[in-house]
C-alpha atoms as one frame of an Amber mdcrd trajectory, in Angstrom:
protein
 125.696  91.973  95.324 129.332  91.254  94.932 128.465  90.108  91.594 126.697
  93.039  90.658 129.414  95.366  92.325 132.210  93.269  90.062 130.323  93.907
  86.932 129.636  97.799  88.003 133.313  98.282  88.321 134.114  99.712  84.745
 131.693 102.454  86.007 133.244 103.054  89.100 137.002 103.417  88.296 137.354
 107.049  88.475 134.772 107.808  91.726 136.108 109.434  94.382 135.099 108.735
  98.087 135.126 111.393 100.902 134.105 111.693 104.232 132.493 115.108 104.679
 131.178 115.529 108.439 127.608 117.277 108.688 127.068 116.264 104.895 123.716
 118.077 103.564 121.920 117.628 100.334 119.125 120.440  99.497 119.495 121.971
 103.094 118.980 118.484 104.778 121.149 116.008 106.932 121.979 113.033 104.777
 124.159 110.040 105.731 125.885 109.656 101.935 125.394 110.983  98.417 126.555
 110.893  95.008 127.554 113.844  93.530 127.954 113.086  89.174 129.267 116.671
  89.015 132.447 115.589  90.494 132.052 111.778  90.292 132.068 111.817  93.976
 130.255 109.559  96.705 130.121 111.808  99.989 129.787 110.154 103.494 128.893
 111.723 106.592 131.341 109.627 109.134 127.947 107.942 111.093 126.776 107.121
 107.485 129.406 104.739 106.782 127.495 101.355 106.638 127.246  98.446 103.804
 123.772  99.644 102.871 124.687 103.124 102.453 127.598 101.947 100.367 125.830
 100.026  98.412 123.151 102.446  97.753 125.565 105.200  96.380 127.846 103.000
  94.692 124.510 101.784  92.695 124.150 105.477  91.763 127.462 106.299  90.680
 127.679 103.479  88.358 124.064 103.806  86.995 123.999 107.498  86.613 125.871
 107.284  83.247 124.341 104.677  81.874 120.698 105.849  83.038 120.872 109.462
  81.544 122.887 108.521  78.503 121.006 109.047  75.447 119.500 106.230  73.881
 121.412 105.935  70.847 124.714 105.270  73.027 122.944 102.282  74.756 123.225
  98.626  73.319 119.872  96.865  72.855 119.879  94.837  75.880 120.765  98.045
  77.967 117.810  99.980  76.323 115.815  96.957  76.798 116.927  96.508  80.606
 116.221 100.125  81.274 112.615  99.915  79.525 111.838  96.960  82.185 113.397
  98.533  85.162 111.265 101.932  84.473 108.068  99.517  83.802 108.644  97.944
  86.948 109.060 101.191  88.744 106.131 102.588  87.368 104.108  99.597  88.575
 104.962 100.090  91.962 105.353 103.966  92.726 101.476 104.344  93.416 101.093
 101.092  95.134  99.927 101.968  98.743 102.416  99.564 100.211 105.273 101.458
  99.179 103.834 104.980 100.159 106.636 105.189 102.993 109.475 104.036 100.571
 112.205 106.325  99.447 112.683 103.544  96.494 109.499 105.277  94.847 111.318
 108.799  94.356 112.410 107.944  90.868 113.572 105.108  88.917 117.471 106.221
  90.057 116.143 105.711  93.671 114.357 102.638  92.662 117.338 100.803  91.577
 119.464 102.032  94.488 117.072 100.945  96.877 116.669  97.632  95.440 120.205
  97.113  95.748 120.883  98.039  98.959 117.537  97.630 101.122 116.661  94.447
 102.322 113.230  95.545 103.626 112.700  97.441 100.162 113.631  94.298  98.223
 111.133  92.016 100.747 108.225  94.427 100.070 109.248  94.503  96.241 109.204
  90.493  96.260 105.643  90.761  97.735 104.168  92.445  94.276 104.818  88.835
  92.664 101.799  87.148  92.774 100.936  84.660  95.512 100.463  81.852  92.911
 104.022  82.283  91.611 105.380  82.942  95.331 103.960  79.560  96.060 105.190
  77.339  93.285 108.719  79.011  93.997 108.486  77.851  97.254 107.411  74.190
  96.079 110.176  74.349  93.596 112.933  75.382  96.269 111.382  72.357  98.411
 112.186  70.107  96.150 115.626  71.613  94.882 114.658  72.974  91.886 115.627
  76.608  90.726 112.586  78.942  91.354 111.157  81.761  89.671 113.153  84.711
  89.796 111.979  87.113  92.761 110.937  90.605  91.492 114.140  92.010  93.102
 116.226  89.536  91.688 114.654  90.684  88.115 115.590  94.070  88.861 118.883
  93.297  89.856 119.782  91.259  86.929 118.319  94.163  84.741 120.757  96.542
  86.552 123.671  94.168  85.926 122.614  94.521  82.086 122.868  98.213  82.121
 126.798  97.409  83.569 127.353  95.675  80.108 129.732  97.219  77.759 128.071
 100.050  75.857 128.655 102.526  73.413 129.631 106.191  74.328 128.693 107.253
  77.640 128.704 110.604  79.137 128.586 111.344  83.279 125.317 113.253  84.255
 124.466 116.280  86.200 122.185 115.575  88.893 123.296 114.783  92.896 121.284
 111.754  94.038 121.212 110.538  97.620
């Protein structure tokens, strides 16, 4: 997560952080949220956790890149965006994810992958059993194993953070 945060830093330099008691989004209490219109991450005092910080920082860093016109993205960013969309579409209707916030949309998929250990564990179970077995055997003998699904997603998110052409902020609040 630290490596990803370091790569996201250029997209976070102007983000403001505010403590907002009784924070609500669309009429419901939330522990934290990112507002792209003001480029502000809001935390309810009780919502200041490492998981919520990672989740909202991911929103803040991803938002501009994710909603940028495709013509403003580099080929690597565009490829990463399409791969993330494909991965999200592969799981959004999977009954194992029915109760997971990460299937709300592709942006929540990215933020939950970065911040929610249980979501990552479930995501990694989507990898075929034989790949998980081979990876376990490879780790056992000290060889680099296949990337897990969550590791692949994190690498794609990091690719989104690579230098781009011109990217404007996008106008939609996310929690």
